mmCIF file of C-alpha atoms in Angstrom:
data_model
loop_
_atom_site.group_PDB
_atom_site.id
_atom_site.type_symbol
_atom_site.label_atom_id
_atom_site.label_comp_id
_atom_site.label_asym_id
_atom_site.label_seq_id
_atom_site.Cartn_x
_atom_site.Cartn_y
_atom_site.Cartn_z
ATOM 1 C CA MET A 1 112.977 115.592 64.581
ATOM 2 C CA THR A 2 112.147 113.349 67.482
ATOM 3 C CA SER A 3 113.784 114.442 70.735
ATOM 4 C CA PRO A 4 115.999 112.025 72.713
ATOM 5 C CA SER A 5 113.511 112.078 75.602
ATOM 6 C CA ALA A 6 110.633 111.161 73.288
ATOM 7 C CA LYS A 7 112.686 108.322 71.810
ATOM 8 C CA LYS A 8 113.503 107.099 75.296
ATOM 9 C CA LEU A 9 109.850 107.195 76.295
ATOM 10 C CA ALA A 10 108.790 105.347 73.133
ATOM 11 C CA LEU A 11 111.395 102.656 73.774
ATOM 12 C CA VAL A 12 110.295 102.235 77.384
ATOM 13 C CA VAL A 13 106.613 101.989 76.459
ATOM 14 C CA ALA A 14 107.305 99.518 73.665
ATOM 15 C CA LEU A 15 109.404 97.371 75.992
ATOM 16 C CA ALA A 16 106.821 97.498 78.772
ATOM 17 C CA SER A 17 103.959 96.686 76.456
ATOM 18 C CA GLY A 18 105.802 93.843 74.780
ATOM 19 C CA LEU A 19 106.622 92.243 78.104
ATOM 20 C CA LEU A 20 103.118 92.640 79.425
ATOM 21 C CA PHE A 21 101.321 91.460 76.314
ATOM 22 C CA ALA A 22 103.560 88.441 75.809
ATOM 23 C CA SER A 23 103.355 87.212 79.383
ATOM 24 C CA ALA A 24 99.978 88.479 80.578
ATOM 25 C CA GLN A 25 98.011 85.227 80.532
ATOM 26 C CA LEU A 26 100.608 83.189 82.402
ATOM 27 C CA GLN A 27 102.422 85.626 84.672
ATOM 28 C CA PHE A 28 99.523 87.815 85.738
ATOM 29 C CA GLY A 29 97.510 84.680 86.416
ATOM 30 C CA GLN A 30 100.269 83.355 88.652
ATOM 31 C CA GLN A 31 100.710 86.745 90.304
ATOM 32 C CA SER A 32 96.984 87.045 90.959
ATOM 33 C CA ALA A 33 96.915 83.684 92.696
ATOM 34 C CA GLN A 34 99.810 84.788 94.919
ATOM 35 C CA GLN A 35 98.111 88.097 95.699
ATOM 36 C CA ALA A 36 94.849 86.374 96.478
ATOM 37 C CA GLY A 37 96.600 84.173 99.014
ATOM 38 C CA GLN A 38 98.101 87.231 100.719
ATOM 39 C CA GLY A 39 94.845 89.154 100.671
ATOM 40 C CA ALA A 40 92.582 86.161 101.346
ATOM 41 C CA ALA A 41 90.623 85.320 98.234
ATOM 42 C CA ALA A 42 87.678 83.503 99.719
ATOM 43 C CA ALA A 43 85.741 86.751 100.025
ATOM 44 C CA PRO A 44 82.976 87.625 97.539
ATOM 45 C CA GLY A 45 84.450 87.695 94.060
ATOM 46 C CA GLY A 46 87.470 85.657 95.157
ATOM 47 C CA ARG A 47 88.879 82.433 93.825
ATOM 48 C CA GLY A 48 89.010 80.227 96.873
ATOM 49 C CA GLY A 49 91.990 79.455 99.061
ATOM 50 C CA ARG A 50 92.725 80.834 102.515
ATOM 51 C CA GLY A 51 89.822 82.762 104.003
ATOM 52 C CA PRO A 52 89.909 86.486 104.673
ATOM 53 C CA ASP A 53 91.317 87.915 107.871
ATOM 54 C CA PRO A 54 88.394 88.094 110.320
ATOM 55 C CA ARG A 55 89.291 91.706 111.088
ATOM 56 C CA ILE A 56 88.273 92.670 107.544
ATOM 57 C CA GLN A 57 84.626 93.519 107.015
ATOM 58 C CA GLN A 58 83.335 91.927 103.796
ATOM 59 C CA ARG A 59 80.595 94.098 102.337
ATOM 60 C CA THR A 60 78.519 94.572 99.196
ATOM 61 C CA TYR A 61 76.348 97.323 97.784
ATOM 62 C CA THR A 62 74.324 97.883 94.611
ATOM 63 C CA PHE A 63 76.180 99.853 91.960
ATOM 64 C CA LYS A 64 73.326 101.846 90.475
ATOM 65 C CA ASP A 65 74.901 102.320 87.035
ATOM 66 C CA THR A 66 74.638 98.591 86.290
ATOM 67 C CA ASN A 67 72.386 97.352 89.106
ATOM 68 C CA GLU A 68 75.124 94.883 90.122
ATOM 69 C CA GLU A 69 76.191 93.870 93.607
ATOM 70 C CA MET A 70 79.756 95.072 94.129
ATOM 71 C CA PRO A 71 82.017 93.801 96.912
ATOM 72 C CA TYR A 72 84.331 95.959 98.972
ATOM 73 C CA ALA A 73 86.436 95.348 102.065
ATOM 74 C CA VAL A 74 86.941 97.570 105.104
ATOM 75 C CA PHE A 75 89.431 97.331 107.936
ATOM 76 C CA VAL A 76 88.974 99.620 110.937
ATOM 77 C CA SER A 77 91.783 99.972 113.444
ATOM 78 C CA SER A 78 90.878 99.457 117.083
ATOM 79 C CA LYS A 79 92.183 103.000 117.619
ATOM 80 C CA VAL A 80 89.370 104.508 115.514
ATOM 81 C CA SER A 81 86.547 106.173 117.451
ATOM 82 C CA LYS A 82 83.450 108.056 116.380
ATOM 83 C CA ASP A 83 84.366 111.214 118.239
ATOM 84 C CA LYS A 84 87.778 111.598 116.569
ATOM 85 C CA LYS A 85 88.648 112.033 112.907
ATOM 86 C CA ALA A 86 90.474 109.003 111.510
ATOM 87 C CA PRO A 87 92.898 108.712 108.592
ATOM 88 C CA LEU A 88 91.723 106.724 105.569
ATOM 89 C CA ILE A 89 93.663 104.726 102.962
ATOM 90 C CA VAL A 90 91.967 103.735 99.703
ATOM 91 C CA ALA A 91 93.731 100.652 98.279
ATOM 92 C CA LEU A 92 93.634 99.608 94.597
ATOM 93 C CA HIS A 93 94.417 95.998 93.630
ATOM 94 C CA GLY A 94 96.399 94.778 90.633
ATOM 95 C CA LEU A 95 95.150 93.075 87.489
ATOM 96 C CA GLY A 96 93.256 89.898 88.407
ATOM 97 C CA GLY A 97 93.023 90.828 92.067
ATOM 98 C CA ASN A 98 90.049 91.682 94.233
ATOM 99 C CA GLN A 99 88.995 93.908 97.104
ATOM 100 C CA ASN A 100 91.103 91.925 99.593
ATOM 101 C CA THR A 101 94.356 91.843 97.644
ATOM 102 C CA MET A 102 95.880 94.957 99.220
ATOM 103 C CA LEU A 103 94.697 94.087 102.724
ATOM 104 C CA GLY A 104 97.330 91.482 103.504
ATOM 105 C CA ALA A 105 98.444 90.780 107.048
ATOM 106 C CA GLY A 106 101.406 93.165 106.875
ATOM 107 C CA ALA A 107 99.284 96.046 105.658
ATOM 108 C CA LEU A 108 96.616 95.371 108.288
ATOM 109 C CA GLN A 109 99.187 95.430 111.063
ATOM 110 C CA LEU A 110 100.501 98.767 109.835
ATOM 111 C CA ALA A 111 96.951 100.104 109.528
ATOM 112 C CA GLU A 112 96.168 98.936 113.053
ATOM 113 C CA GLU A 113 99.257 100.586 114.483
ATOM 114 C CA GLY A 114 98.612 103.819 112.589
ATOM 115 C CA GLY A 115 94.950 104.032 113.540
ATOM 116 C CA TYR A 116 93.735 103.846 109.930
ATOM 117 C CA ILE A 117 90.541 102.916 108.204
ATOM 118 C CA MET A 118 91.618 100.930 105.129
ATOM 119 C CA LEU A 119 89.288 100.495 102.185
ATOM 120 C CA GLY A 120 89.850 97.770 99.601
ATOM 121 C CA VAL A 121 87.828 98.455 96.454
ATOM 122 C CA MET A 122 86.921 96.163 93.577
ATOM 123 C CA GLY A 123 87.031 98.908 90.973
ATOM 124 C CA TYR A 124 84.064 97.366 89.150
ATOM 125 C CA ASN A 125 86.014 94.272 88.083
ATOM 126 C CA SER A 126 89.420 92.654 88.206
ATOM 127 C CA SER A 127 90.692 94.462 85.098
ATOM 128 C CA GLY A 128 88.999 97.855 85.116
ATOM 129 C CA TRP A 129 92.102 100.113 85.322
ATOM 130 C CA TYR A 130 90.308 102.646 87.542
ATOM 131 C CA GLY A 131 89.493 105.042 84.720
ATOM 132 C CA ALA A 132 92.807 105.016 82.862
ATOM 133 C CA PRO A 133 92.544 104.626 79.061
ATOM 134 C CA ALA A 134 94.207 101.211 79.321
ATOM 135 C CA GLY A 135 96.563 100.624 76.431
ATOM 136 C CA MET A 136 96.730 96.947 77.456
ATOM 137 C CA ALA A 137 93.681 96.437 75.363
ATOM 138 C CA ALA A 138 91.159 94.048 73.918
ATOM 139 C CA GLY A 139 91.936 95.289 70.447
ATOM 140 C CA THR A 140 93.328 93.388 67.483
ATOM 141 C CA GLY A 141 93.894 89.742 68.328
ATOM 142 C CA GLY A 142 92.620 89.855 71.912
ATOM 143 C CA ALA A 143 91.281 86.400 72.665
ATOM 144 C CA ALA A 144 88.250 85.965 74.867
ATOM 145 C CA GLY A 145 88.415 84.133 78.169
ATOM 146 C CA GLY A 146 91.822 83.135 79.455
ATOM 147 C CA VAL A 147 93.047 83.511 83.013
ATOM 148 C CA ASN A 148 90.880 85.964 84.975
ATOM 149 C CA GLY A 149 89.517 87.422 81.752
ATOM 150 C CA LEU A 150 92.986 87.961 80.284
ATOM 151 C CA GLY A 151 93.260 87.160 76.601
ATOM 152 C CA GLY A 152 96.104 85.103 75.277
ATOM 153 C CA GLY A 153 96.171 87.022 71.979
ATOM 154 C CA ARG A 154 98.377 89.841 70.879
ATOM 155 C CA GLY A 155 95.955 92.556 71.826
ATOM 156 C CA GLY A 156 96.247 91.897 75.560
ATOM 157 C CA ALA A 157 93.242 91.587 77.862
ATOM 158 C CA GLY A 158 90.377 89.786 76.219
ATOM 159 C CA GLY A 159 86.727 89.179 76.948
ATOM 160 C CA GLY A 160 85.075 86.775 79.328
ATOM 161 C CA ARG A 161 83.779 87.542 82.780
ATOM 162 C CA GLY A 162 87.062 87.044 84.605
ATOM 163 C CA ALA A 163 87.423 86.938 88.358
ATOM 164 C CA GLY A 164 85.375 89.907 89.500
ATOM 165 C CA PRO A 165 81.684 90.687 89.431
ATOM 166 C CA GLY A 166 80.649 92.011 86.059
ATOM 167 C CA ALA A 167 84.096 91.533 84.567
ATOM 168 C CA GLY A 168 83.555 92.443 80.980
ATOM 169 C CA PRO A 169 85.314 92.956 77.704
ATOM 170 C CA GLY A 170 88.883 93.417 78.753
ATOM 171 C CA ALA A 171 90.588 96.583 79.792
ATOM 172 C CA GLY A 172 90.607 98.969 76.912
ATOM 173 C CA ALA A 173 90.569 99.522 73.192
ATOM 174 C CA GLY A 174 93.209 99.834 70.533
ATOM 175 C CA ARG A 175 96.296 97.882 69.601
ATOM 176 C CA GLY A 176 99.629 97.986 71.347
ATOM 177 C CA ALA A 177 100.894 100.416 73.928
ATOM 178 C CA GLY A 178 98.959 103.525 73.182
ATOM 179 C CA GLY A 179 95.308 102.582 73.263
ATOM 180 C CA PRO A 180 92.976 105.010 71.531
ATOM 181 C CA GLY A 181 94.985 107.819 70.015
ATOM 182 C CA GLY A 182 98.149 106.078 71.067
ATOM 183 C CA GLY A 183 99.963 106.340 67.791
ATOM 184 C CA GLY A 184 99.943 102.664 66.901
ATOM 185 C CA ARG A 185 101.687 99.564 68.109
ATOM 186 C CA GLY A 186 104.812 100.170 70.138
ATOM 187 C CA ALA A 187 104.599 103.975 70.050
ATOM 188 C CA ALA A 188 104.526 106.128 73.156
ATOM 189 C CA PRO A 189 101.160 107.908 73.137
ATOM 190 C CA THR A 190 101.541 111.678 73.130
ATOM 191 C CA THR A 191 97.835 112.315 73.702
ATOM 192 C CA LEU A 192 95.595 110.719 76.277
ATOM 193 C CA GLY A 193 93.308 107.994 74.979
ATOM 194 C CA THR A 194 89.602 107.688 75.761
ATOM 195 C CA PRO A 195 88.701 105.222 78.525
ATOM 196 C CA ASN A 196 86.280 102.508 77.429
ATOM 197 C CA GLU A 197 83.036 101.753 79.235
ATOM 198 C CA VAL A 198 84.561 99.254 81.665
ATOM 199 C CA SER A 199 87.333 101.661 82.632
ATOM 200 C CA GLN A 200 84.840 104.483 83.138
ATOM 201 C CA ARG A 201 82.737 102.260 85.376
ATOM 202 C CA SER A 202 85.856 101.243 87.283
ATOM 203 C CA GLU A 203 86.632 104.852 88.145
ATOM 204 C CA LYS A 204 83.052 105.648 89.121
ATOM 205 C CA GLU A 205 82.652 102.507 91.214
ATOM 206 C CA THR A 206 85.888 103.272 93.069
ATOM 207 C CA MET A 207 84.871 106.835 93.828
ATOM 208 C CA THR A 208 81.347 105.741 94.788
ATOM 209 C CA VAL A 209 82.619 103.406 97.505
ATOM 210 C CA PHE A 210 85.045 106.086 98.660
ATOM 211 C CA GLU A 211 82.165 108.554 99.127
ATOM 212 C CA MET A 212 80.150 105.908 100.976
ATOM 213 C CA ILE A 213 82.965 105.396 103.474
ATOM 214 C CA LYS A 214 83.352 109.138 104.021
ATOM 215 C CA LYS A 215 79.661 109.365 104.912
ATOM 216 C CA GLU A 216 79.795 106.384 107.259
ATOM 217 C CA PHE A 217 82.963 107.197 109.191
ATOM 218 C CA ASN A 218 84.428 110.329 110.729
ATOM 219 C CA VAL A 219 87.190 110.560 108.104
ATOM 220 C CA ASP A 220 89.979 113.102 108.412
ATOM 221 C CA GLU A 221 90.046 114.912 105.067
ATOM 222 C CA ASN A 222 93.562 116.103 105.846
ATOM 223 C CA ARG A 223 94.745 112.495 106.123
ATOM 224 C CA THR A 224 93.110 110.710 103.206
ATOM 225 C CA TYR A 225 95.517 108.602 101.136
ATOM 226 C CA LEU A 226 95.565 106.510 97.976
ATOM 227 C CA MET A 227 97.765 103.503 97.248
ATOM 228 C CA GLY A 228 97.898 100.592 94.805
ATOM 229 C CA HIS A 229 100.009 97.908 93.160
ATOM 230 C CA SER A 230 100.617 97.230 89.433
ATOM 231 C CA MET A 231 97.308 98.071 87.689
ATOM 232 C CA GLY A 232 96.362 99.642 91.019
ATOM 233 C CA GLY A 233 99.632 101.566 91.019
ATOM 234 C CA ALA A 234 98.747 103.000 87.632
ATOM 235 C CA GLY A 235 95.267 103.738 88.959
ATOM 236 C CA THR A 236 96.848 105.486 91.927
ATOM 237 C CA ILE A 237 98.731 107.850 89.637
ATOM 238 C CA TYR A 238 95.685 108.325 87.386
ATOM 239 C CA LEU A 239 93.224 109.057 90.195
ATOM 240 C CA GLY A 240 95.882 110.807 92.263
ATOM 241 C CA VAL A 241 96.341 113.389 89.530
ATOM 242 C CA LYS A 242 92.686 113.641 88.483
ATOM 243 C CA TYR A 243 91.440 114.110 92.054
ATOM 244 C CA ALA A 244 94.554 115.787 93.425
ATOM 245 C CA SER A 245 92.652 117.986 95.876
ATOM 246 C CA ILE A 246 91.425 114.921 97.804
ATOM 247 C CA TRP A 247 94.674 113.216 98.718
ATOM 248 C CA ALA A 248 97.143 114.024 101.464
ATOM 249 C CA ALA A 249 99.657 111.740 99.710
ATOM 250 C CA ILE A 250 99.686 108.821 97.277
ATOM 251 C CA GLY A 251 101.775 105.662 97.051
ATOM 252 C CA ALA A 252 102.293 103.354 94.085
ATOM 253 C CA GLU A 253 103.988 99.960 93.967
ATOM 254 C CA ALA A 254 105.302 98.831 90.557
ATOM 255 C CA PRO A 255 102.845 101.096 88.701
ATOM 256 C CA ALA A 256 101.872 99.560 85.332
ATOM 257 C CA THR A 257 101.378 102.931 83.679
ATOM 258 C CA ALA A 258 102.459 101.953 80.158
ATOM 259 C CA PRO A 259 99.652 99.389 79.692
ATOM 260 C CA ALA A 260 97.319 101.813 81.467
ATOM 261 C CA GLY A 261 97.922 104.178 78.545
ATOM 262 C CA ILE A 262 99.454 106.971 80.624
ATOM 263 C CA ASN A 263 102.963 108.379 80.804
ATOM 264 C CA PRO A 264 104.585 111.645 81.920
ATOM 265 C CA THR A 265 104.028 113.138 78.453
ATOM 266 C CA ASN A 266 100.305 112.523 77.968
ATOM 267 C CA TYR A 267 99.356 112.599 81.652
ATOM 268 C CA PRO A 268 101.748 114.973 83.447
ATOM 269 C CA LEU A 269 101.854 115.193 87.206
ATOM 270 C CA THR A 270 101.471 118.985 87.144
ATOM 271 C CA PRO A 271 97.917 119.093 88.610
ATOM 272 C CA ALA A 272 99.194 117.082 91.571
ATOM 273 C CA LYS A 273 102.549 118.794 91.989
ATOM 274 C CA ASN A 274 101.664 119.686 95.587
ATOM 275 C CA VAL A 275 100.656 116.117 96.474
ATOM 276 C CA PRO A 276 103.495 114.130 98.092
ATOM 277 C CA MET A 277 104.133 110.885 96.215
ATOM 278 C CA ILE A 278 106.060 107.698 96.880
ATOM 279 C CA ILE A 279 106.831 104.948 94.383
ATOM 280 C CA VAL A 280 108.275 101.551 95.319
ATOM 281 C CA GLN A 281 109.772 99.668 92.370
ATOM 282 C CA GLY A 282 111.872 96.529 92.055
ATOM 283 C CA ASP A 283 114.842 96.865 89.736
ATOM 284 C CA MET A 284 114.311 93.266 88.583
ATOM 285 C CA ASP A 285 110.600 93.708 87.847
ATOM 286 C CA GLU A 286 109.761 91.318 85.015
ATOM 287 C CA LEU A 287 106.510 93.073 84.024
ATOM 288 C CA VAL A 288 107.004 96.784 84.696
ATOM 289 C CA PRO A 289 110.481 97.902 83.567
ATOM 290 C CA VAL A 290 112.231 100.107 86.066
ATOM 291 C CA THR A 291 113.204 102.531 83.288
ATOM 292 C CA GLY A 292 109.556 103.508 82.829
ATOM 293 C CA THR A 293 109.069 104.215 86.531
ATOM 294 C CA ARG A 294 112.174 106.373 86.564
ATOM 295 C CA LEU A 295 110.567 108.670 83.990
ATOM 296 C CA TRP A 296 107.889 109.555 86.538
ATOM 297 C CA ILE A 297 110.598 110.255 89.104
ATOM 298 C CA ASP A 298 112.358 112.514 86.604
ATOM 299 C CA GLN A 299 109.174 114.557 86.253
ATOM 300 C CA MET A 300 108.752 114.740 90.023
ATOM 301 C CA LYS A 301 112.239 116.241 90.183
ATOM 302 C CA GLU A 302 111.438 118.716 87.406
ATOM 303 C CA LEU A 303 108.289 119.834 89.217
ATOM 304 C CA ASN A 304 110.166 120.110 92.525
ATOM 305 C CA MET A 305 107.629 117.796 94.137
ATOM 306 C CA THR A 306 107.805 116.253 97.571
ATOM 307 C CA TYR A 307 108.497 112.633 96.747
ATOM 308 C CA GLN A 308 110.295 109.450 97.742
ATOM 309 C CA TYR A 309 111.529 106.768 95.386
ATOM 310 C CA VAL A 310 112.379 103.351 96.776
ATOM 311 C CA GLU A 311 114.093 101.205 94.173
ATOM 312 C CA VAL A 312 114.440 97.722 95.628
ATOM 313 C CA PRO A 313 117.591 95.825 94.561
ATOM 314 C CA GLY A 314 116.506 92.452 93.233
ATOM 315 C CA GLY A 315 112.856 93.344 93.756
ATOM 316 C CA THR A 316 110.321 91.710 91.429
ATOM 317 C CA HIS A 317 106.841 92.711 90.372
ATOM 318 C CA GLY A 318 105.158 90.596 93.027
ATOM 319 C CA SER A 319 107.640 91.076 95.866
ATOM 320 C CA VAL A 320 107.109 94.826 96.229
ATOM 321 C CA LEU A 321 103.440 94.199 97.016
ATOM 322 C CA THR A 322 104.630 92.951 100.409
ATOM 323 C CA THR A 323 107.881 94.815 100.941
ATOM 324 C CA GLY A 324 106.552 98.189 99.812
ATOM 325 C CA ALA A 325 103.880 98.607 102.475
ATOM 326 C CA PRO A 326 106.154 99.726 105.364
ATOM 327 C CA ASP A 327 107.749 102.466 103.235
ATOM 328 C CA ILE A 328 104.376 103.706 102.000
ATOM 329 C CA PHE A 329 102.796 103.765 105.457
ATOM 330 C CA ALA A 330 105.833 105.577 106.877
ATOM 331 C CA PHE A 331 105.587 108.132 104.055
ATOM 332 C CA PHE A 332 101.876 108.669 104.678
ATOM 333 C CA ALA A 333 102.520 109.234 108.387
ATOM 334 C CA LYS A 334 104.774 112.187 107.512
ATOM 335 C CA HIS A 335 102.314 114.017 105.284
ATOM 336 C CA THR A 336 98.958 115.684 105.811
ATOM 337 C CA LYS A 337 97.146 118.277 103.730
ATOM 338 C CA ALA A 338 97.244 120.639 106.712
ATOM 339 C CA THR A 339 101.056 120.757 106.726
ATOM 340 C CA ARG A 340 101.787 121.323 103.057
#
């Protein structure tokens, strides 16, 4: 017999996946354009529009796995000095975004005031999912091309190069919510799927840039944080759990974990139960249902984790990208690895 909690999870995943698949081409395309304006999309891999904040360093390096030039963005607070360890925030953009998306003016001001180094990664391309198995997939019916590489077909993200360098064949494999091993269309996956090649590269590229920054700057390993929005929010949970020993705290805004192919059942927070976490979620989010995010909060409670949940009345999927930053930065300021 299926338990009530399993039924609830299956319903949430089916709802989330249906909303995302049906509206991906239009709504994510619109959202990406809005994000690009906030984060300044004229940087390498961008789509034009307002130029990047001059305080952001626009950089590239050669990703050895594919021999491609990958962009990344770095902001360094004026309070950072070589002779003193500085806190670092790794920021993961949403689907269709780029390395500048999370480095909007509000975030930069908070990073300046807090004395942070802030790293905006590409994550290999605009739809890589940072290593998650990505149930929002290029499976049955996924049409090639579309907005930023998003397919207009039933399968979700399709082929085409998309917005980012090397953007390849969509975000994952398999039909519906579960991805590989996901139990079919609309079912909540009870086992973790296998990331496809693009997703695997996304994780490796993200961690490669992270290691580069640690070698370049005098980074405080007790104050190293991870944050992201939407696809990046899902990536934050995925990488936050997988590399739990690295992070002092993690923060996710509207985490799109259902299309990422992860949920509290197949990817429990247990390995990261000692990592403080904050989630900011709008209760009117049109793409990531609030009911799915609450399941993660339920598990945080069960594990007796240090956490904060900010549910924004009337908040939408795009609005929390801006409004969530102050809460996340304030949460990070309270937590270090040395004090837990």
